């Protein structure tokens, strides 16, 4: 076999078959010239021919259709490129796409001196500026395939062809990559004998914008002979997506009286088409304004940025004179730079005219009247105001202040949050005998400060005249509470004190009678005429009705009014202690083993209900022993405790030992209590007190209890 010449691969644009030399076919489908250069003019003139393009599909150009990358240009049927309107700048490059049922091709117009603008297709198409026809022999030569999205039936349709001028017999073409043998599979395929590349369905650029395929030649055994060669398929965008507003709801706020041109909010839409083309170049406008008063054009939207601004004078943005402080705008976004051929999407913008504090609150009248009974508290009058500002803001909410006539702080005023009224209250009872009339001066302001050119006037203050009605007031004890100190155990009938109550109604000349209201222990009596309090029983400091040596009783003073009024007074009796309680010992039961080596029996404690010095130190003694002397012994531990012990072991039995304890009062008091001692059998770590005729108490338990009592001291 002779050596093979290098494989030449070339992918043709959209059904254009290109061979390695122009002589292979009498007609080459496509543009005769693919690249043009012109100087940037001062202005492209409407309907004036810029250049002539020549395209042929070699079959009569039936149903020839041209597309221009800029919406400001078109190609006439005779191939002349013209501007649709006078325009100064279109960018550095224009692309013209020609298509018939049999062929399609792309031409490039390079504008010398032009400036980059949005919409250039050069980067999107990645279109080579030289002819895709290889003019010299190379091992592998390819060009991208450009396919418009959303093509219609029939499918499959050829979109390009791979040419190998020196392909061995029996060799085949193979196409691989995403869209062929990788997901999404089966979109592209190649004729293994002719090299024709075809697409089997319509494409969606918004799903996949480009496909990276690979072409190679293989022998009959599937072994690669040449390649793989990368083949890029670029999906040309079509304007098939409407702009959508994705961030709603759109709510903006602008302060009333704002200057013309104040920015309210920004609205931006999204277009899924190619952002580098006019298919996604959006322009905004206001389609409708509701309401349309006082002007149908209260706002303007920047067509490129989407900024909504005010366009009326500050005087027309007066919330208090507007029919409705809420405006709704229908905003339209249109692609293709706003041309009529562009697709549209709409959204609603809600604009709230916010209130500012440009109206001061005013009282509905200059003077208010109120009447209140002496001694009563609570709201006595509601002060009404008017304010034209927004009730939902601090520019409307009122704050009231008493600026004169309230030296004793007997009055307070608060705002009713629902009605904005000032609720004037009496917080300290008024005394008719001191003053039957009061006059208050009250001012009202807003929570928010007023704007600089507005101030509070005379209508922001009002006078309140208050009349106090006389009422029958209850007598008042003086002092209250009343306090007296007495020794407990004073004799029955002892006078403690004479209470004194006076009637505040000094002009009514009423009499007063006294009675007991609360006397928990029933120890007292009161003279109803003169208020003398004496005892009817012995006063006991240790009574459960006495707390911290103080006994509390309540008395009533009742006047002769109609109806009568009552006053209450408190008497606190402090009781001094006397030694009237004998001490007592604890515990009163103990046990000990009959063979114990430690002859200690129990630690005794003593307590006394009286107070010092009528309590400890206590004196402990054995009052009387029923066994021979020298068997029991009691020893002082401290002022409140003593140790009882044996001098020798005793037989198992119950023993009763009289213990005498004496306090330190003058005169002292003594108490004798039997201490029952159980002598138990203690063998093999078992304690048996049954024979002693007593319940089981271990010696250890008794000693621990006694030690615990010591620890509490």
XYZ file of C-alpha atoms in Angstrom:
713
model
C 0.000 0.000 0.000
C 1.283 3.469 -0.885
C 1.770 5.952 1.931
C -1.462 7.967 2.679
C -1.582 11.663 2.225
C -2.737 13.700 5.278
C -6.482 13.665 5.990
C -8.208 16.968 5.328
C -11.401 17.595 7.349
C -13.641 20.565 6.826
C -17.049 21.224 8.392
C -19.305 23.328 6.209
C -21.810 25.914 7.486
C -25.463 24.857 7.344
C -25.801 22.555 4.365
C -22.989 24.274 2.356
C -20.774 21.642 0.739
C -17.200 22.887 0.448
C -14.528 20.778 -1.290
C -10.773 21.198 -1.161
C -10.688 23.243 -4.354
C -13.124 25.483 -6.209
C -12.710 23.438 -9.334
C -14.440 20.373 -7.805
C -17.899 21.930 -8.284
C -19.177 24.444 -10.783
C -21.181 26.300 -8.021
C -20.260 26.815 -4.372
C -23.300 27.545 -2.165
C -22.951 30.542 0.162
C -21.854 34.159 0.039
C -19.423 34.973 -2.767
C -17.637 37.308 -0.324
C -17.745 36.567 3.356
C -15.832 39.460 4.920
C -16.349 43.153 4.197
C -14.545 46.230 5.521
C -16.071 49.718 5.596
C -15.195 52.920 7.436
C -17.452 54.110 10.226
C -19.513 56.964 8.734
C -20.722 59.948 10.708
C -24.194 58.482 10.377
C -25.876 55.584 8.630
C -28.705 57.110 6.594
C -32.125 55.448 6.544
C -32.787 53.327 3.400
C -29.396 54.232 1.894
C -27.531 51.173 0.589
C -24.344 50.400 2.514
C -23.125 47.491 0.364
C -24.445 44.647 -1.811
C -24.283 41.021 -0.752
C -24.358 38.093 -3.169
C -25.631 34.745 -1.938
C -26.432 31.592 -3.941
C -27.649 28.169 -2.905
C -26.869 26.897 -6.453
C -30.586 25.992 -6.812
C -32.242 29.252 -7.609
C -32.376 30.885 -4.113
C -35.985 29.841 -3.576
C -37.393 31.260 -0.289
C -34.189 33.186 0.434
C -34.297 34.844 3.873
C -31.788 37.257 5.429
C -31.187 38.001 9.140
C -28.964 40.834 10.444
C -27.361 40.774 13.894
C -28.507 44.382 14.542
C -32.221 45.272 14.590
C -31.385 48.618 12.987
C -30.511 47.066 9.595
C -32.074 44.816 7.006
C -31.100 43.151 3.697
C -33.426 43.782 0.768
C -34.329 41.082 -1.730
C -31.686 42.413 -4.148
C -28.973 41.846 -1.487
C -28.518 45.518 -0.521
C -27.824 46.172 3.180
C -29.654 49.317 4.411
C -30.344 51.047 7.749
C -33.892 51.126 9.082
C -33.341 54.584 10.545
C -30.623 57.171 10.914
C -28.099 55.794 13.401
C -24.567 56.824 14.396
C -23.128 53.795 16.204
C -23.711 50.089 15.649
C -20.515 48.530 16.985
C -17.438 47.069 15.334
C -19.055 44.111 13.540
C -22.311 43.163 11.841
C -23.268 39.634 10.805
C -25.647 38.707 8.009
C -27.195 35.258 7.947
C -28.687 34.006 4.669
C -30.824 30.873 4.454
C -32.785 28.859 1.894
C -34.198 25.340 2.145
C -31.021 24.126 0.445
C -28.159 26.151 1.991
C -27.265 28.849 4.514
C -24.162 30.933 5.190
C -22.852 33.839 7.280
C -21.133 37.052 6.117
C -19.240 39.491 8.354
C -19.159 43.279 7.987
C -16.233 44.862 9.866
C -16.711 48.565 10.633
C -13.371 50.345 10.908
C -13.503 52.937 13.672
C -16.654 51.464 15.233
C -17.018 51.055 18.980
C -18.110 47.928 20.866
C -21.776 47.955 21.888
C -24.042 45.304 23.333
C -25.379 43.019 20.632
C -22.202 42.059 18.762
C -22.378 38.443 17.609
C -18.665 37.964 17.039
C -18.001 36.447 20.448
C -21.184 34.391 20.350
C -20.726 32.871 16.933
C -16.949 32.574 17.308
C -17.079 32.836 13.566
C -13.816 32.588 11.662
C -13.066 35.683 9.587
C -11.497 33.587 6.860
C -13.307 31.206 4.579
C -13.893 27.766 6.093
C -12.537 26.268 2.825
C -8.995 25.040 3.497
C -6.664 26.491 0.890
C -3.665 24.352 1.739
C -3.192 20.762 2.604
C -3.232 20.065 6.337
C -3.773 16.801 8.224
C -6.896 18.066 10.045
C -8.844 21.266 9.340
C -12.284 22.068 10.877
C -14.604 25.056 11.289
C -17.541 25.446 13.681
C -21.086 24.619 12.686
C -23.651 27.363 13.346
C -27.251 26.167 13.795
C -30.176 28.464 14.643
C -32.276 27.225 17.536
C -35.945 26.306 17.111
C -35.644 25.030 13.534
C -38.750 23.370 12.163
C -39.300 20.041 10.429
C -38.132 18.178 8.454
C -35.516 16.329 10.522
C -32.909 15.048 10.235
C -31.325 17.825 8.192
C -27.730 18.171 7.067
C -25.794 20.937 8.751
C -22.259 20.216 7.551
C -19.943 17.720 5.950
C -16.544 16.226 6.698
C -14.375 15.833 3.546
C -11.383 13.523 3.210
C -9.762 13.796 -0.238
C -7.519 10.789 0.305
C -9.557 8.446 2.429
C -8.653 4.733 2.092
C -11.290 2.401 0.807
C -13.323 0.775 3.556
C -12.593 3.532 6.084
C -15.502 5.256 7.828
C -16.261 8.477 9.662
C -17.144 8.391 13.368
C -18.716 11.224 15.437
C -18.569 11.261 19.258
C -19.233 13.607 22.160
C -22.063 15.192 24.112
C -25.100 15.120 21.843
C -23.993 11.982 20.023
C -23.009 9.092 22.274
C -23.207 11.107 25.497
C -26.318 12.604 27.062
C -28.299 14.088 25.528
C -27.713 11.303 23.050
C -28.738 11.144 19.400
C -28.957 14.864 18.590
C -26.188 14.720 15.968
C -25.030 11.966 13.668
C -22.642 11.521 10.753
C -22.930 9.519 7.563
C -20.051 7.124 7.996
C -19.444 6.939 4.248
C -20.084 10.509 3.006
C -19.177 12.492 6.146
C -22.425 14.475 6.152
C -23.256 15.795 9.656
C -26.959 16.130 10.438
C -29.140 17.260 13.361
C -32.123 15.102 14.329
C -34.265 17.584 16.256
C -34.650 21.270 16.972
C -32.191 22.819 19.452
C -32.722 25.123 22.421
C -29.870 27.533 23.095
C -31.167 28.250 26.598
C -30.711 24.554 27.399
C -27.344 23.996 25.704
C -25.603 26.863 23.910
C -22.783 24.846 22.311
C -21.772 21.241 21.726
C -18.175 19.997 21.617
C -18.027 17.025 19.233
C -15.146 14.980 17.840
C -14.693 13.525 14.313
C -12.326 10.733 13.344
C -11.817 8.157 10.602
C -11.598 4.504 11.459
C -10.757 1.312 9.569
C -13.009 -1.709 9.233
C -11.822 -2.964 12.605
C -12.761 0.300 14.344
C -9.162 1.443 14.728
C -8.631 5.179 14.476
C -6.818 6.290 11.326
C -7.040 10.090 11.778
C -8.329 12.296 14.577
C -10.178 12.798 16.722
C -10.710 16.367 15.463
C -12.714 18.753 17.716
C -15.886 19.987 16.069
C -17.789 22.825 17.778
C -21.493 23.233 17.138
C -22.779 26.671 18.160
C -26.502 27.235 18.626
C -27.513 30.643 17.273
C -29.902 32.436 19.572
C -33.428 33.284 18.476
C -35.656 35.693 20.334
C -37.862 33.032 21.887
C -37.985 34.134 25.534
C -40.067 36.932 26.938
C -38.661 39.172 29.668
C -39.921 38.200 33.098
C -39.899 40.027 36.435
C -38.728 37.505 38.996
C -38.278 39.535 42.190
C -41.820 40.747 42.962
C -43.830 41.977 44.635
C -42.391 45.391 43.809
C -43.196 48.025 46.422
C -41.552 51.442 46.602
C -41.889 54.393 48.933
C -41.379 58.100 48.341
C -41.813 60.890 50.852
C -44.518 63.420 50.080
C -43.160 66.720 48.799
C -40.024 65.057 47.397
C -38.165 67.033 44.711
C -38.761 66.253 41.058
C -36.452 63.466 39.945
C -36.411 61.599 43.265
C -35.641 57.911 42.705
C -38.389 55.689 44.111
C -37.268 52.175 43.226
C -35.627 50.043 40.552
C -37.324 47.290 38.558
C -35.290 44.880 36.476
C -36.480 41.976 34.366
C -34.703 38.830 33.225
C -34.510 37.525 29.672
C -33.261 33.972 29.132
C -32.009 34.771 25.620
C -28.378 35.436 24.834
C -27.298 38.481 26.884
C -24.766 39.444 24.214
C -27.518 39.992 21.650
C -30.434 42.339 21.296
C -32.654 39.365 22.036
C -31.959 40.100 25.705
C -31.422 43.870 25.426
C -34.322 45.231 27.469
C -36.051 48.577 27.521
C -38.606 49.636 30.129
C -41.664 51.850 29.985
C -44.771 52.600 32.054
C -47.877 51.245 30.352
C -50.459 52.401 32.890
C -50.746 54.472 36.080
C -53.600 54.046 38.574
C -54.978 56.446 39.694
C -54.214 58.945 36.959
C -54.715 62.051 39.113
C -53.561 64.711 39.783
C -51.381 63.891 36.761
C -51.422 60.864 34.451
C -47.628 61.003 34.436
C -46.589 61.126 38.055
C -43.565 58.903 37.442
C -40.982 58.084 34.784
C -38.914 54.945 34.334
C -35.400 54.981 32.933
C -35.754 52.798 29.816
C -32.337 51.203 30.256
C -31.804 50.990 34.029
C -35.389 50.511 35.191
C -35.164 53.294 37.801
C -38.570 54.818 38.618
C -38.389 58.531 39.497
C -40.886 61.288 40.253
C -41.575 63.787 37.468
C -44.152 66.077 39.075
C -43.559 69.085 41.268
C -43.286 68.586 45.060
C -46.628 70.372 45.474
C -48.448 67.595 43.620
C -46.916 64.967 45.929
C -49.021 66.153 48.868
C -50.361 63.048 50.615
C -53.144 64.984 52.320
C -54.586 66.236 49.004
C -54.112 63.076 46.967
C -57.142 60.982 46.135
C -55.161 57.906 47.126
C -51.588 57.855 48.484
C -50.973 54.528 46.713
C -50.156 54.310 43.000
C -49.954 51.176 40.887
C -47.853 51.207 37.729
C -47.925 48.565 35.019
C -44.270 48.283 33.993
C -43.416 46.708 30.645
C -40.029 45.277 29.706
C -39.409 44.718 25.989
C -36.420 43.009 24.420
C -34.834 43.821 21.039
C -33.941 47.196 22.574
C -37.601 48.142 22.681
C -38.385 47.690 18.984
C -41.901 46.686 18.044
C -40.685 43.220 17.080
C -39.464 42.606 20.620
C -41.202 40.363 23.121
C -42.670 41.921 26.274
C -43.303 41.078 29.899
C -45.119 43.133 32.538
C -45.236 43.527 36.300
C -47.009 45.816 38.753
C -45.109 48.360 40.815
C -46.851 49.692 43.923
C -45.652 53.109 45.059
C -46.663 54.496 48.446
C -46.572 58.244 49.081
C -45.244 58.323 52.635
C -46.336 60.967 55.077
C -44.081 63.555 56.626
C -45.055 65.689 59.592
C -46.172 68.810 57.758
C -49.335 69.366 59.832
C -49.303 70.145 63.543
C -52.049 68.703 65.789
C -54.760 71.150 66.878
C -57.221 70.950 69.776
C -60.846 70.913 68.637
C -61.589 73.658 71.180
C -59.626 76.001 73.397
C -61.249 75.036 76.729
C -62.433 71.733 78.200
C -64.515 71.157 81.359
C -64.252 68.264 83.817
C -65.900 67.294 87.123
C -64.530 64.843 89.681
C -65.533 63.772 93.181
C -62.949 64.306 95.841
C -61.083 61.131 96.675
C -61.772 59.580 93.245
C -59.085 58.595 90.733
C -59.214 57.738 87.027
C -59.948 59.398 83.681
C -62.023 62.555 84.023
C -62.043 63.958 80.455
C -60.835 63.106 76.918
C -59.197 65.925 75.001
C -59.777 65.762 71.224
C -57.371 66.951 68.530
C -57.269 67.041 64.735
C -54.254 66.155 62.584
C -54.245 65.784 58.800
C -51.201 63.517 58.706
C -51.211 59.740 58.221
C -52.830 58.006 61.239
C -50.419 55.100 60.893
C -47.342 57.266 61.568
C -45.709 59.242 64.325
C -46.594 62.371 62.346
C -50.222 61.829 63.478
C -49.813 60.249 66.897
C -50.170 62.856 69.628
C -48.118 63.342 72.787
C -49.727 65.449 75.544
C -47.979 67.396 78.333
C -49.381 69.279 81.330
C -47.360 72.505 81.325
C -49.108 74.394 84.153
C -51.462 73.851 87.105
C -50.170 70.508 88.402
C -47.688 71.283 91.214
C -48.753 68.299 93.317
C -48.576 65.904 90.366
C -52.204 64.955 91.019
C -52.949 64.717 87.292
C -51.521 62.701 84.400
C -52.402 62.628 80.720
C -51.889 59.746 78.281
C -52.689 59.228 74.608
C -55.448 56.856 73.541
C -53.682 54.862 70.785
C -56.933 54.200 68.887
C -58.484 57.683 68.910
C -55.394 59.863 69.494
C -57.332 61.626 72.276
C -55.655 62.834 75.433
C -56.986 60.944 78.468
C -56.658 63.267 81.483
C -56.635 61.318 84.756
C -56.564 62.013 88.474
C -53.796 59.881 89.985
C -53.745 61.394 93.483
C -57.139 61.909 95.191
C -58.203 65.555 95.315
C -59.359 67.225 98.554
C -62.379 69.477 98.244
C -61.519 71.174 101.530
C -58.104 72.214 100.175
C -59.160 73.283 96.657
C -62.510 72.951 94.927
C -61.201 74.100 91.511
C -58.143 73.318 89.376
C -57.017 74.792 86.053
C -54.546 72.963 83.815
C -52.741 74.171 80.688
C -52.009 71.306 78.293
C -50.017 71.223 75.054
C -50.047 68.623 72.309
C -47.220 67.646 69.965
C -46.504 64.815 67.555
C -44.219 61.894 68.246
C -42.226 62.831 65.133
C -40.707 66.310 64.804
C -42.361 68.782 62.463
C -40.741 69.641 59.158
C -38.653 72.833 59.351
C -41.230 75.141 57.730
C -44.087 74.072 60.084
C -44.422 74.984 63.782
C -46.836 74.487 66.680
C -49.331 77.341 67.018
C -51.824 78.550 69.626
C -54.219 75.752 68.648
C -51.714 73.243 70.016
C -52.519 74.287 73.615
C -55.781 74.063 75.558
C -57.092 74.876 79.038
C -58.920 72.349 81.232
C -61.145 73.588 84.075
C -61.725 70.938 86.776
C -64.427 71.177 89.457
C -64.024 69.017 92.597
C -67.287 67.824 94.168
C -67.431 67.477 97.930
C -67.836 63.904 99.232
C -68.254 62.430 102.708
C -64.740 61.245 103.506
C -63.949 58.685 106.126
C -62.241 59.726 109.376
C -58.446 59.507 109.442
C -56.491 58.006 112.345
C -53.412 59.851 113.485
C -50.886 58.506 113.739
C -51.383 55.456 111.554
C -50.121 52.967 112.491
C -50.411 53.580 116.239
C -47.710 51.872 118.322
C -47.543 50.953 122.022
C -45.185 48.753 124.109
C -46.428 46.669 127.068
C -45.225 43.741 129.127
C -46.992 40.493 128.445
C -49.226 39.197 131.218
C -50.430 42.702 132.170
C -53.574 42.536 134.214
C -56.944 42.371 132.514
C -58.521 45.826 132.111
C -55.190 47.617 131.670
C -55.471 50.703 129.454
C -53.148 50.510 126.470
C -53.835 53.871 124.748
C -56.509 56.213 123.414
C -56.844 56.350 119.642
C -57.497 59.592 117.798
C -59.309 60.020 114.453
C -60.380 63.248 112.760
C -62.958 63.913 110.039
C -61.546 65.618 106.889
C -65.000 67.067 106.224
C -64.345 69.928 108.592
C -67.300 71.939 107.320
C -69.853 69.226 108.091
C -69.276 69.010 111.891
C -69.813 65.262 112.175
C -69.331 62.991 115.224
C -67.089 59.895 115.261
C -67.634 56.481 116.853
C -64.977 53.747 117.257
C -65.153 49.974 116.979
C -62.847 46.987 116.700
C -62.372 45.716 113.142
C -59.807 42.926 113.708
C -58.618 41.527 117.056
C -57.319 38.017 116.233
C -56.813 36.857 119.834
C -59.832 38.688 121.331
C -57.652 40.556 123.845
C -58.888 44.140 123.368
C -61.830 46.474 123.933
C -62.388 50.066 122.698
C -64.628 52.769 124.066
C -66.857 53.793 121.107
C -67.022 57.411 122.244
C -63.547 58.414 123.394
C -61.436 55.665 121.718
C -59.800 54.291 124.898
C -58.345 50.793 124.320
C -57.955 48.359 127.261
C -57.379 44.618 127.679
C -60.016 41.940 128.134
C -57.575 39.039 128.492
C -53.942 38.352 129.414
C -51.513 39.330 126.642
C -49.202 36.436 125.826
C -46.063 37.102 123.801
C -45.763 33.397 123.016
C -49.267 33.279 121.434
C -49.471 32.149 117.763
C -51.219 35.468 117.056
C -48.041 37.342 117.956
C -45.314 37.678 115.335
C -41.833 38.843 116.283
C -43.214 40.013 119.644
C -45.757 42.321 117.876
C -49.545 41.936 118.070
C -51.596 43.704 115.341
C -55.179 44.944 115.679
C -57.366 47.102 113.406
C -59.952 49.720 114.488
C -62.708 51.573 112.679
C -63.696 55.217 112.985
C -67.210 55.868 111.651
C -68.628 59.360 111.087
C -72.266 60.412 111.287
C -72.657 61.315 107.609
C -75.367 59.974 105.342
C -74.296 57.482 104.335
C -71.648 57.203 107.036
C -67.997 57.035 106.010
C -65.458 54.773 107.661
C -61.733 55.069 108.304
C -59.396 52.278 109.398
C -56.473 52.517 111.804
C -53.799 49.985 112.757
C -52.521 49.355 116.300
C -49.156 47.619 116.777
C -48.580 46.328 120.341
C -44.996 45.343 121.106
C -45.008 42.785 124.000
C -42.041 42.648 126.331
C -41.103 39.176 127.521
C -41.474 37.944 131.135
C -40.253 34.582 132.391
C -43.538 32.715 132.172
C -42.412 29.543 130.372
C -40.418 26.713 131.977
C -37.688 25.058 129.859
C -38.078 21.495 128.524
C -35.596 18.785 127.548
C -35.175 16.584 124.459
C -34.989 13.670 123.727
C -36.962 11.899 126.433
C -36.032 8.312 125.437
C -32.579 6.711 125.188
C -31.016 3.245 125.068
C -27.697 1.686 126.028
C -26.176 -1.811 125.812
C -25.959 -3.839 129.024
C -22.298 -4.628 128.324
C -21.298 -1.304 126.759
C -17.752 -0.174 127.339
C -18.725 3.430 126.627
C -21.161 4.269 129.430
C -22.401 7.488 127.831
C -26.172 7.262 127.495
C -27.521 10.392 125.770
C -26.859 14.062 125.179
C -29.780 16.162 126.390
C -30.757 19.576 125.006
C -33.015 22.184 126.576
C -35.234 24.890 125.037
C -37.409 27.741 126.323
C -40.202 29.752 124.591
C -39.154 32.900 126.394
C -36.529 35.367 125.239
C -33.092 36.022 126.621
C -32.268 36.525 129.493
C -35.168 34.290 130.546
C -33.706 31.252 128.791
C -30.163 29.806 128.877
C -27.796 29.072 130.432
C -29.768 26.117 131.705
C -29.014 24.092 134.799
C -29.347 20.274 134.464
C -29.803 18.010 137.549
C -30.921 14.475 138.402
C -33.927 15.084 140.566
C -34.416 11.643 142.081
C -32.858 8.207 141.439
C -34.691 4.913 141.960
C -31.470 2.846 142.011
C -28.565 2.989 144.395
C -26.480 6.152 144.281
C -23.496 6.501 141.988
C -25.254 4.724 139.076
C -26.254 7.828 136.977
C -24.314 10.954 136.257
C -25.180 14.187 134.395
C -22.471 16.560 133.139
C -22.810 20.051 131.582
C -21.570 20.348 127.992
C -22.539 23.982 127.311
C -25.310 26.471 128.174
C -27.984 24.371 126.479
C -26.774 20.732 126.572
C -25.687 18.091 129.105
C -24.431 14.467 128.957
C -26.191 11.639 130.848
C -23.930 8.644 131.518
C -23.709 5.486 133.673
C -21.136 4.844 136.291
C -21.537 1.056 135.829
C -23.314 -1.408 133.562
C -26.937 -2.221 134.373
C -29.079 -5.248 133.722
C -31.417 -5.344 130.774
C -34.503 -3.342 131.791
C -36.327 0.017 131.442
C -35.226 2.816 133.775
C -36.954 6.158 134.448
C -34.613 8.989 135.389
C -36.179 12.342 136.473
C -34.232 15.245 134.913
C -34.690 18.718 136.353
C -33.799 21.715 134.131
C -33.881 25.354 135.333
C -33.674 28.569 133.223
C -31.901 31.850 134.077
C -34.967 34.052 134.530
C -35.701 36.129 137.616
C -37.289 34.410 139.269
C -36.143 31.199 137.499
C -38.528 28.499 136.305
C -37.907 24.752 136.644
C -39.286 21.729 134.819
C -38.882 18.012 135.727
C -39.163 15.448 132.929
C -38.699 11.660 133.075
C -35.954 10.353 130.820
C -36.721 6.727 129.927
C -33.531 4.700 129.436
C -33.696 1.242 127.875
C -30.827 -1.108 128.740
C -30.672 -3.632 125.868
C -28.887 -6.880 125.114
C -26.237 -6.358 122.441
C -24.757 -9.636 121.216
C -23.243 -10.545 117.866
C -23.898 -7.032 116.551
C -27.619 -7.442 117.299
C -29.479 -5.127 119.672
C -32.409 -6.674 121.562
C -34.555 -4.368 123.644
C -37.709 -6.496 123.645
C -37.163 -7.882 127.072
C -36.786 -4.324 128.268
C -40.374 -3.722 127.205
C -39.591 -0.815 124.900
C -39.470 -0.148 121.155
C -36.125 -0.429 119.403
C -33.857 2.647 119.459
C -30.174 2.058 118.841
C -27.692 3.808 121.058
C -25.911 5.054 117.964
C -29.078 6.717 116.684
C -29.687 8.502 119.970
C -26.118 9.775 120.137
C -26.232 11.001 116.534
C -29.472 12.891 117.188
C -27.921 14.475 120.236
C -24.785 15.525 118.346
C -26.987 16.997 115.605
C -28.766 19.105 118.226
C -25.404 20.413 119.408
C -24.401 21.287 115.871
C -27.457 23.530 115.478
C -26.321 25.776 118.298
